[in-house]
Amino acid sequence: MFMHPGASAEICPSFLEVIKTLFMGTPSNYEAAMEPFSPDQDMSEAGAQLKMMVDTLPQKARDSIMKLLEKIIKSSLCN
């Protein structure tokens, strides 16, 4: 997902992995995806709060958000 051949080369694959784990991964997967970016404590805590909030969304809503993000990335507006 998100690795569409026509997608913009300017989109960082690591950023896409962070977004994917935010919506689809476990909290520990999300933390691991964030780790290479060396977030400070405030950033880590804010990210954990965001992940907890995202996890309260129904699975269908999270799936739809991922589909929307993929559609945006594949859009001619991003190429």
mmCIF file of N, CA, C and O in Angstrom:
data_model
loop_
_atom_site.group_PDB
_atom_site.id
_atom_site.type_symbol
_atom_site.label_atom_id
_atom_site.label_comp_id
_atom_site.label_asym_id
_atom_site.label_seq_id
_atom_site.Cartn_x
_atom_site.Cartn_y
_atom_site.Cartn_z
ATOM 1 N N MET A 1 0.849 -1.175 0.000
ATOM 2 C CA MET A 1 0.000 0.000 0.000
ATOM 3 C C MET A 1 0.892 1.234 0.000
ATOM 4 O O MET A 1 1.913 1.273 0.653
ATOM 5 N N PHE A 2 0.489 2.250 -0.699
ATOM 6 C CA PHE A 2 1.194 3.513 -0.819
ATOM 7 C C PHE A 2 2.438 3.442 -1.693
ATOM 8 O O PHE A 2 3.113 4.413 -1.839
ATOM 9 N N MET A 3 2.773 2.318 -2.240
ATOM 10 C CA MET A 3 3.977 2.231 -3.047
ATOM 11 C C MET A 3 3.621 2.165 -4.530
ATOM 12 O O MET A 3 4.189 1.411 -5.286
ATOM 13 N N HIS A 4 2.653 2.937 -4.904
ATOM 14 C CA HIS A 4 2.201 2.991 -6.288
ATOM 15 C C HIS A 4 3.323 3.524 -7.163
ATOM 16 O O HIS A 4 3.941 4.543 -6.836
ATOM 17 N N PRO A 5 3.605 2.857 -8.298
ATOM 18 C CA PRO A 5 4.692 3.307 -9.167
ATOM 19 C C PRO A 5 4.553 4.748 -9.635
ATOM 20 O O PRO A 5 5.532 5.434 -9.855
ATOM 21 N N GLY A 6 3.328 5.230 -9.754
ATOM 22 C CA GLY A 6 3.118 6.594 -10.217
ATOM 23 C C GLY A 6 3.134 7.623 -9.104
ATOM 24 O O GLY A 6 2.999 8.814 -9.352
ATOM 25 N N ALA A 7 3.301 7.166 -7.872
ATOM 26 C CA ALA A 7 3.290 8.106 -6.748
ATOM 27 C C ALA A 7 4.515 9.015 -6.800
ATOM 28 O O ALA A 7 5.555 8.652 -7.325
ATOM 29 N N SER A 8 4.362 10.162 -6.236
ATOM 30 C CA SER A 8 5.435 11.144 -6.230
ATOM 31 C C SER A 8 6.674 10.600 -5.528
ATOM 32 O O SER A 8 6.587 10.019 -4.451
ATOM 33 N N ALA A 9 7.810 10.803 -6.126
ATOM 34 C CA ALA A 9 9.070 10.384 -5.517
ATOM 35 C C ALA A 9 9.407 11.243 -4.314
ATOM 36 O O ALA A 9 10.293 10.912 -3.541
ATOM 37 N N GLU A 10 8.702 12.341 -4.136
ATOM 38 C CA GLU A 10 8.974 13.242 -3.032
ATOM 39 C C GLU A 10 8.358 12.759 -1.721
ATOM 40 O O GLU A 10 8.646 13.306 -0.674
ATOM 41 N N ILE A 11 7.518 11.734 -1.765
ATOM 42 C CA ILE A 11 6.900 11.219 -0.546
ATOM 43 C C ILE A 11 7.861 10.238 0.107
ATOM 44 O O ILE A 11 8.257 9.248 -0.487
ATOM 45 N N CYS A 12 8.244 10.525 1.307
ATOM 46 C CA CYS A 12 9.189 9.697 2.052
ATOM 47 C C CYS A 12 8.537 8.371 2.434
ATOM 48 O O CYS A 12 7.507 8.370 3.118
ATOM 49 N N PRO A 13 9.099 7.249 2.013
ATOM 50 C CA PRO A 13 8.525 5.943 2.373
ATOM 51 C C PRO A 13 8.418 5.735 3.884
ATOM 52 O O PRO A 13 7.471 5.116 4.353
ATOM 53 N N SER A 14 9.349 6.257 4.641
ATOM 54 C CA SER A 14 9.285 6.123 6.096
ATOM 55 C C SER A 14 8.097 6.893 6.669
ATOM 56 O O SER A 14 7.452 6.441 7.620
ATOM 57 N N PHE A 15 7.796 8.043 6.083
ATOM 58 C CA PHE A 15 6.620 8.802 6.509
ATOM 59 C C PHE A 15 5.351 7.998 6.231
ATOM 60 O O PHE A 15 4.451 7.926 7.072
ATOM 61 N N LEU A 16 5.301 7.369 5.071
ATOM 62 C CA LEU A 16 4.142 6.563 4.728
ATOM 63 C C LEU A 16 3.974 5.397 5.699
ATOM 64 O O LEU A 16 2.855 5.046 6.069
ATOM 65 N N GLU A 17 5.080 4.822 6.120
ATOM 66 C CA GLU A 17 5.023 3.730 7.101
ATOM 67 C C GLU A 17 4.489 4.234 8.437
ATOM 68 O O GLU A 17 3.700 3.553 9.096
ATOM 69 N N VAL A 18 4.893 5.428 8.837
ATOM 70 C CA VAL A 18 4.379 6.017 10.078
ATOM 71 C C VAL A 18 2.866 6.190 9.979
ATOM 72 O O VAL A 18 2.122 5.824 10.902
ATOM 73 N N ILE A 19 2.392 6.726 8.858
ATOM 74 C CA ILE A 19 0.950 6.931 8.673
ATOM 75 C C ILE A 19 0.211 5.591 8.673
ATOM 76 O O ILE A 19 -0.839 5.446 9.303
ATOM 77 N N LYS A 20 0.777 4.621 7.981
ATOM 78 C CA LYS A 20 0.149 3.293 7.936
ATOM 79 C C LYS A 20 0.036 2.703 9.337
ATOM 80 O O LYS A 20 -1.010 2.192 9.723
ATOM 81 N N THR A 21 1.109 2.790 10.120
ATOM 82 C CA THR A 21 1.048 2.223 11.469
ATOM 83 C C THR A 21 0.150 3.047 12.387
ATOM 84 O O THR A 21 -0.456 2.495 13.308
ATOM 85 N N LEU A 22 0.043 4.346 12.124
ATOM 86 C CA LEU A 22 -0.874 5.174 12.906
ATOM 87 C C LEU A 22 -2.299 4.651 12.777
ATOM 88 O O LEU A 22 -3.020 4.519 13.761
ATOM 89 N N PHE A 23 -2.707 4.340 11.558
ATOM 90 C CA PHE A 23 -4.087 3.922 11.317
ATOM 91 C C PHE A 23 -4.315 2.417 11.394
ATOM 92 O O PHE A 23 -5.421 1.990 11.704
ATOM 93 N N MET A 24 -3.290 1.626 11.129
ATOM 94 C CA MET A 24 -3.508 0.183 11.020
ATOM 95 C C MET A 24 -2.670 -0.658 11.984
ATOM 96 O O MET A 24 -2.948 -1.827 12.169
ATOM 97 N N GLY A 25 -1.644 -0.081 12.562
ATOM 98 C CA GLY A 25 -0.738 -0.852 13.402
ATOM 99 C C GLY A 25 -1.082 -0.811 14.878
ATOM 100 O O GLY A 25 -2.023 -0.136 15.306
ATOM 101 N N THR A 26 -0.284 -1.514 15.634
ATOM 102 C CA THR A 26 -0.415 -1.504 17.090
ATOM 103 C C THR A 26 0.328 -0.281 17.633
ATOM 104 O O THR A 26 1.154 0.313 16.932
ATOM 105 N N PRO A 27 0.059 0.073 18.878
ATOM 106 C CA PRO A 27 0.817 1.184 19.466
ATOM 107 C C PRO A 27 2.332 0.946 19.428
ATOM 108 O O PRO A 27 3.095 1.874 19.140
ATOM 109 N N SER A 28 2.761 -0.281 19.670
ATOM 110 C CA SER A 28 4.210 -0.544 19.638
ATOM 111 C C SER A 28 4.762 -0.451 18.219
ATOM 112 O O SER A 28 5.891 0.007 18.020
ATOM 113 N N ASN A 29 3.967 -0.867 17.199
ATOM 114 C CA ASN A 29 4.397 -0.699 15.804
ATOM 115 C C ASN A 29 4.548 0.781 15.467
ATOM 116 O O ASN A 29 5.488 1.177 14.773
ATOM 117 N N TYR A 30 3.605 1.580 15.949
ATOM 118 C CA TYR A 30 3.642 3.022 15.691
ATOM 119 C C TYR A 30 4.874 3.646 16.347
ATOM 120 O O TYR A 30 5.595 4.426 15.718
ATOM 121 N N GLU A 31 5.133 3.282 17.593
ATOM 122 C CA GLU A 31 6.325 3.795 18.284
ATOM 123 C C GLU A 31 7.595 3.419 17.532
ATOM 124 O O GLU A 31 8.498 4.243 17.383
ATOM 125 N N ALA A 32 7.660 2.173 17.063
ATOM 126 C CA ALA A 32 8.840 1.707 16.329
ATOM 127 C C ALA A 32 9.005 2.471 15.018
ATOM 128 O O ALA A 32 10.130 2.789 14.615
ATOM 129 N N ALA A 33 7.901 2.791 14.343
ATOM 130 C CA ALA A 33 7.969 3.545 13.086
ATOM 131 C C ALA A 33 8.440 4.972 13.327
ATOM 132 O O ALA A 33 9.103 5.568 12.468
ATOM 133 N N MET A 34 8.131 5.517 14.498
ATOM 134 C CA MET A 34 8.524 6.885 14.833
ATOM 135 C C MET A 34 9.979 6.973 15.309
ATOM 136 O O MET A 34 10.625 8.003 15.155
ATOM 137 N N GLU A 35 10.483 5.893 15.885
ATOM 138 C CA GLU A 35 11.800 5.893 16.524
ATOM 139 C C GLU A 35 12.935 6.437 15.650
ATOM 140 O O GLU A 35 13.757 7.217 16.144
ATOM 141 N N PRO A 36 13.023 6.080 14.356
ATOM 142 C CA PRO A 36 14.139 6.593 13.543
ATOM 143 C C PRO A 36 14.190 8.122 13.435
ATOM 144 O O PRO A 36 15.220 8.685 13.092
ATOM 145 N N PHE A 37 13.086 8.783 13.737
ATOM 146 C CA PHE A 37 13.020 10.239 13.624
ATOM 147 C C PHE A 37 13.412 10.938 14.922
ATOM 148 O O PHE A 37 13.363 12.163 15.010
ATOM 149 N N SER A 38 13.767 10.164 15.933
ATOM 150 C CA SER A 38 14.232 10.685 17.233
ATOM 151 C C SER A 38 13.309 11.752 17.821
ATOM 152 O O SER A 38 13.749 12.867 18.133
ATOM 153 N N PRO A 39 12.029 11.424 17.993
ATOM 154 C CA PRO A 39 11.131 12.423 18.586
ATOM 155 C C PRO A 39 11.512 12.690 20.039
ATOM 156 O O PRO A 39 11.959 11.779 20.745
ATOM 157 N N ASP A 40 11.342 13.947 20.459
ATOM 158 C CA ASP A 40 11.588 14.240 21.868
ATOM 159 C C ASP A 40 10.407 13.712 22.690
ATOM 160 O O ASP A 40 9.439 13.185 22.141
ATOM 161 N N GLN A 41 10.480 13.850 23.993
ATOM 162 C CA GLN A 41 9.457 13.281 24.867
ATOM 163 C C GLN A 41 8.070 13.852 24.574
ATOM 164 O O GLN A 41 7.084 13.110 24.539
ATOM 165 N N ASP A 42 7.984 15.163 24.363
ATOM 166 C CA ASP A 42 6.689 15.783 24.062
ATOM 167 C C ASP A 42 6.105 15.228 22.765
ATOM 168 O O ASP A 42 4.903 14.962 22.683
ATOM 169 N N MET A 43 6.956 15.072 21.758
ATOM 170 C CA MET A 43 6.501 14.517 20.477
ATOM 171 C C MET A 43 6.024 13.075 20.653
ATOM 172 O O MET A 43 4.979 12.689 20.102
ATOM 173 N N SER A 44 6.776 12.293 21.399
ATOM 174 C CA SER A 44 6.412 10.891 21.633
ATOM 175 C C SER A 44 5.084 10.788 22.370
ATOM 176 O O SER A 44 4.226 9.975 22.009
ATOM 177 N N GLU A 45 4.912 11.625 23.396
ATOM 178 C CA GLU A 45 3.668 11.611 24.159
ATOM 179 C C GLU A 45 2.487 12.056 23.304
ATOM 180 O O GLU A 45 1.407 11.471 23.370
ATOM 181 N N ALA A 46 2.692 13.089 22.489
ATOM 182 C CA ALA A 46 1.625 13.559 21.604
ATOM 183 C C ALA A 46 1.276 12.487 20.579
ATOM 184 O O ALA A 46 0.095 12.257 20.276
ATOM 185 N N GLY A 47 2.288 11.817 20.041
ATOM 186 C CA GLY A 47 2.052 10.733 19.090
ATOM 187 C C GLY A 47 1.286 9.588 19.720
ATOM 188 O O GLY A 47 0.378 9.020 19.106
ATOM 189 N N ALA A 48 1.630 9.246 20.964
ATOM 190 C CA ALA A 48 0.920 8.184 21.677
ATOM 191 C C ALA A 48 -0.542 8.571 21.905
ATOM 192 O O ALA A 48 -1.452 7.739 21.751
ATOM 193 N N GLN A 49 -0.781 9.835 22.235
ATOM 194 C CA GLN A 49 -2.155 10.314 22.421
ATOM 195 C C GLN A 49 -2.930 10.243 21.108
ATOM 196 O O GLN A 49 -4.089 9.818 21.079
ATOM 197 N N LEU A 50 -2.276 10.665 20.021
ATOM 198 C CA LEU A 50 -2.925 10.608 18.714
ATOM 199 C C LEU A 50 -3.269 9.170 18.352
ATOM 200 O O LEU A 50 -4.376 8.881 17.894
ATOM 201 N N LYS A 51 -2.332 8.257 18.575
ATOM 202 C CA LYS A 51 -2.566 6.848 18.268
ATOM 203 C C LYS A 51 -3.743 6.315 19.076
ATOM 204 O O LYS A 51 -4.602 5.611 18.539
ATOM 205 N N MET A 52 -3.826 6.665 20.362
ATOM 206 C CA MET A 52 -4.957 6.217 21.192
ATOM 207 C C MET A 52 -6.274 6.739 20.641
ATOM 208 O O MET A 52 -7.278 6.020 20.616
ATOM 209 N N MET A 53 -6.274 7.987 20.171
ATOM 210 C CA MET A 53 -7.497 8.556 19.610
ATOM 211 C C MET A 53 -7.875 7.863 18.304
ATOM 212 O O MET A 53 -9.042 7.535 18.076
ATOM 213 N N VAL A 54 -6.895 7.639 17.451
ATOM 214 C CA VAL A 54 -7.155 6.964 16.173
ATOM 215 C C VAL A 54 -7.707 5.570 16.422
ATOM 216 O O VAL A 54 -8.625 5.119 15.735
ATOM 217 N N ASP A 55 -7.165 4.889 17.423
ATOM 218 C CA ASP A 55 -7.605 3.527 17.716
ATOM 219 C C ASP A 55 -9.045 3.456 18.207
ATOM 220 O O ASP A 55 -9.638 2.375 18.214
ATOM 221 N N THR A 56 -9.638 4.591 18.591
ATOM 222 C CA THR A 56 -11.047 4.584 18.996
ATOM 223 C C THR A 56 -11.976 4.630 17.785
ATOM 224 O O THR A 56 -13.170 4.375 17.929
ATOM 225 N N LEU A 57 -11.430 4.950 16.616
ATOM 226 C CA LEU A 57 -12.251 4.965 15.407
ATOM 227 C C LEU A 57 -12.631 3.541 15.018
ATOM 228 O O LEU A 57 -11.825 2.614 15.180
ATOM 229 N N PRO A 58 -13.828 3.350 14.476
ATOM 230 C CA PRO A 58 -14.192 2.021 13.988
ATOM 231 C C PRO A 58 -13.229 1.587 12.879
ATOM 232 O O PRO A 58 -12.690 2.426 12.139
ATOM 233 N N GLN A 59 -13.010 0.287 12.760
ATOM 234 C CA GLN A 59 -12.095 -0.241 11.749
ATOM 235 C C GLN A 59 -12.482 0.230 10.350
ATOM 236 O O GLN A 59 -11.623 0.573 9.540
ATOM 237 N N LYS A 60 -13.782 0.278 10.074
ATOM 238 C CA LYS A 60 -14.228 0.717 8.746
ATOM 239 C C LYS A 60 -13.779 2.147 8.464
ATOM 240 O O LYS A 60 -13.366 2.470 7.346
ATOM 241 N N ALA A 61 -13.844 3.006 9.456
ATOM 242 C CA ALA A 61 -13.406 4.396 9.277
ATOM 243 C C ALA A 61 -11.906 4.449 9.010
ATOM 244 O O ALA A 61 -11.449 5.178 8.119
ATOM 245 N N ARG A 62 -11.123 3.656 9.747
ATOM 246 C CA ARG A 62 -9.674 3.641 9.531
ATOM 247 C C ARG A 62 -9.345 3.101 8.140
ATOM 248 O O ARG A 62 -8.466 3.631 7.453
ATOM 249 N N ASP A 63 -10.062 2.062 7.716
ATOM 250 C CA ASP A 63 -9.856 1.524 6.363
ATOM 251 C C ASP A 63 -10.172 2.579 5.304
ATOM 252 O O ASP A 63 -9.442 2.730 4.327
ATOM 253 N N SER A 64 -11.257 3.307 5.512
ATOM 254 C CA SER A 64 -11.655 4.345 4.552
ATOM 255 C C SER A 64 -10.636 5.478 4.496
ATOM 256 O O SER A 64 -10.343 6.002 3.420
ATOM 257 N N ILE A 65 -10.097 5.850 5.637
ATOM 258 C CA ILE A 65 -9.057 6.891 5.661
ATOM 259 C C ILE A 65 -7.843 6.427 4.882
ATOM 260 O O ILE A 65 -7.264 7.185 4.096
ATOM 261 N N MET A 66 -7.436 5.171 5.060
ATOM 262 C CA MET A 66 -6.284 4.638 4.331
ATOM 263 C C MET A 66 -6.555 4.639 2.821
ATOM 264 O O MET A 66 -5.681 4.991 2.028
ATOM 265 N N LYS A 67 -7.769 4.283 2.428
ATOM 266 C CA LYS A 67 -8.128 4.301 1.010
ATOM 267 C C LYS A 67 -8.076 5.720 0.462
ATOM 268 O O LYS A 67 -7.621 5.953 -0.656
ATOM 269 N N LEU A 68 -8.564 6.676 1.249
ATOM 270 C CA LEU A 68 -8.521 8.075 0.827
ATOM 271 C C LEU A 68 -7.083 8.547 0.664
ATOM 272 O O LEU A 68 -6.734 9.188 -0.335
ATOM 273 N N LEU A 69 -6.235 8.225 1.620
ATOM 274 C CA LEU A 69 -4.832 8.633 1.527
ATOM 275 C C LEU A 69 -4.160 8.026 0.301
ATOM 276 O O LEU A 69 -3.403 8.700 -0.395
ATOM 277 N N GLU A 70 -4.459 6.769 0.031
ATOM 278 C CA GLU A 70 -3.894 6.124 -1.152
ATOM 279 C C GLU A 70 -4.404 6.800 -2.427
ATOM 280 O O GLU A 70 -3.638 7.042 -3.365
ATOM 281 N N LYS A 71 -5.677 7.139 -2.438
ATOM 282 C CA LYS A 71 -6.258 7.827 -3.596
ATOM 283 C C LYS A 71 -5.588 9.186 -3.814
ATOM 284 O O LYS A 71 -5.286 9.576 -4.943
ATOM 285 N N ILE A 72 -5.329 9.906 -2.737
ATOM 286 C CA ILE A 72 -4.659 11.204 -2.829
ATOM 287 C C ILE A 72 -3.261 11.035 -3.408
ATOM 288 O O ILE A 72 -2.849 11.764 -4.312
ATOM 289 N N ILE A 73 -2.518 10.061 -2.891
ATOM 290 C CA ILE A 73 -1.144 9.841 -3.352
ATOM 291 C C ILE A 73 -1.099 9.456 -4.824
ATOM 292 O O ILE A 73 -0.211 9.883 -5.559
ATOM 293 N N LYS A 74 -2.085 8.677 -5.262
ATOM 294 C CA LYS A 74 -2.120 8.221 -6.657
ATOM 295 C C LYS A 74 -2.699 9.276 -7.600
ATOM 296 O O LYS A 74 -2.612 9.130 -8.813
ATOM 297 N N SER A 75 -3.273 10.309 -7.048
ATOM 298 C CA SER A 75 -3.928 11.347 -7.833
ATOM 299 C C SER A 75 -2.951 12.056 -8.773
ATOM 300 O O SER A 75 -1.770 12.227 -8.459
ATOM 301 N N SER A 76 -3.481 12.500 -9.884
ATOM 302 C CA SER A 76 -2.658 13.284 -10.814
ATOM 303 C C SER A 76 -2.202 14.598 -10.176
ATOM 304 O O SER A 76 -1.228 15.195 -10.612
ATOM 305 N N LEU A 77 -2.871 15.038 -9.138
ATOM 306 C CA LEU A 77 -2.464 16.254 -8.436
ATOM 307 C C LEU A 77 -1.157 16.056 -7.666
ATOM 308 O O LEU A 77 -0.500 17.028 -7.314
ATOM 309 N N CYS A 78 -0.795 14.799 -7.414
ATOM 310 C CA CYS A 78 0.435 14.490 -6.675
ATOM 311 C C CYS A 78 1.545 13.968 -7.575
ATOM 312 O O CYS A 78 2.605 13.597 -7.091
ATOM 313 N N ASN A 79 1.316 13.912 -8.832
ATOM 314 C CA ASN A 79 2.329 13.398 -9.766
ATOM 315 C C ASN A 79 2.896 14.499 -10.619
ATOM 316 O O ASN A 79 2.360 15.489 -10.848
#
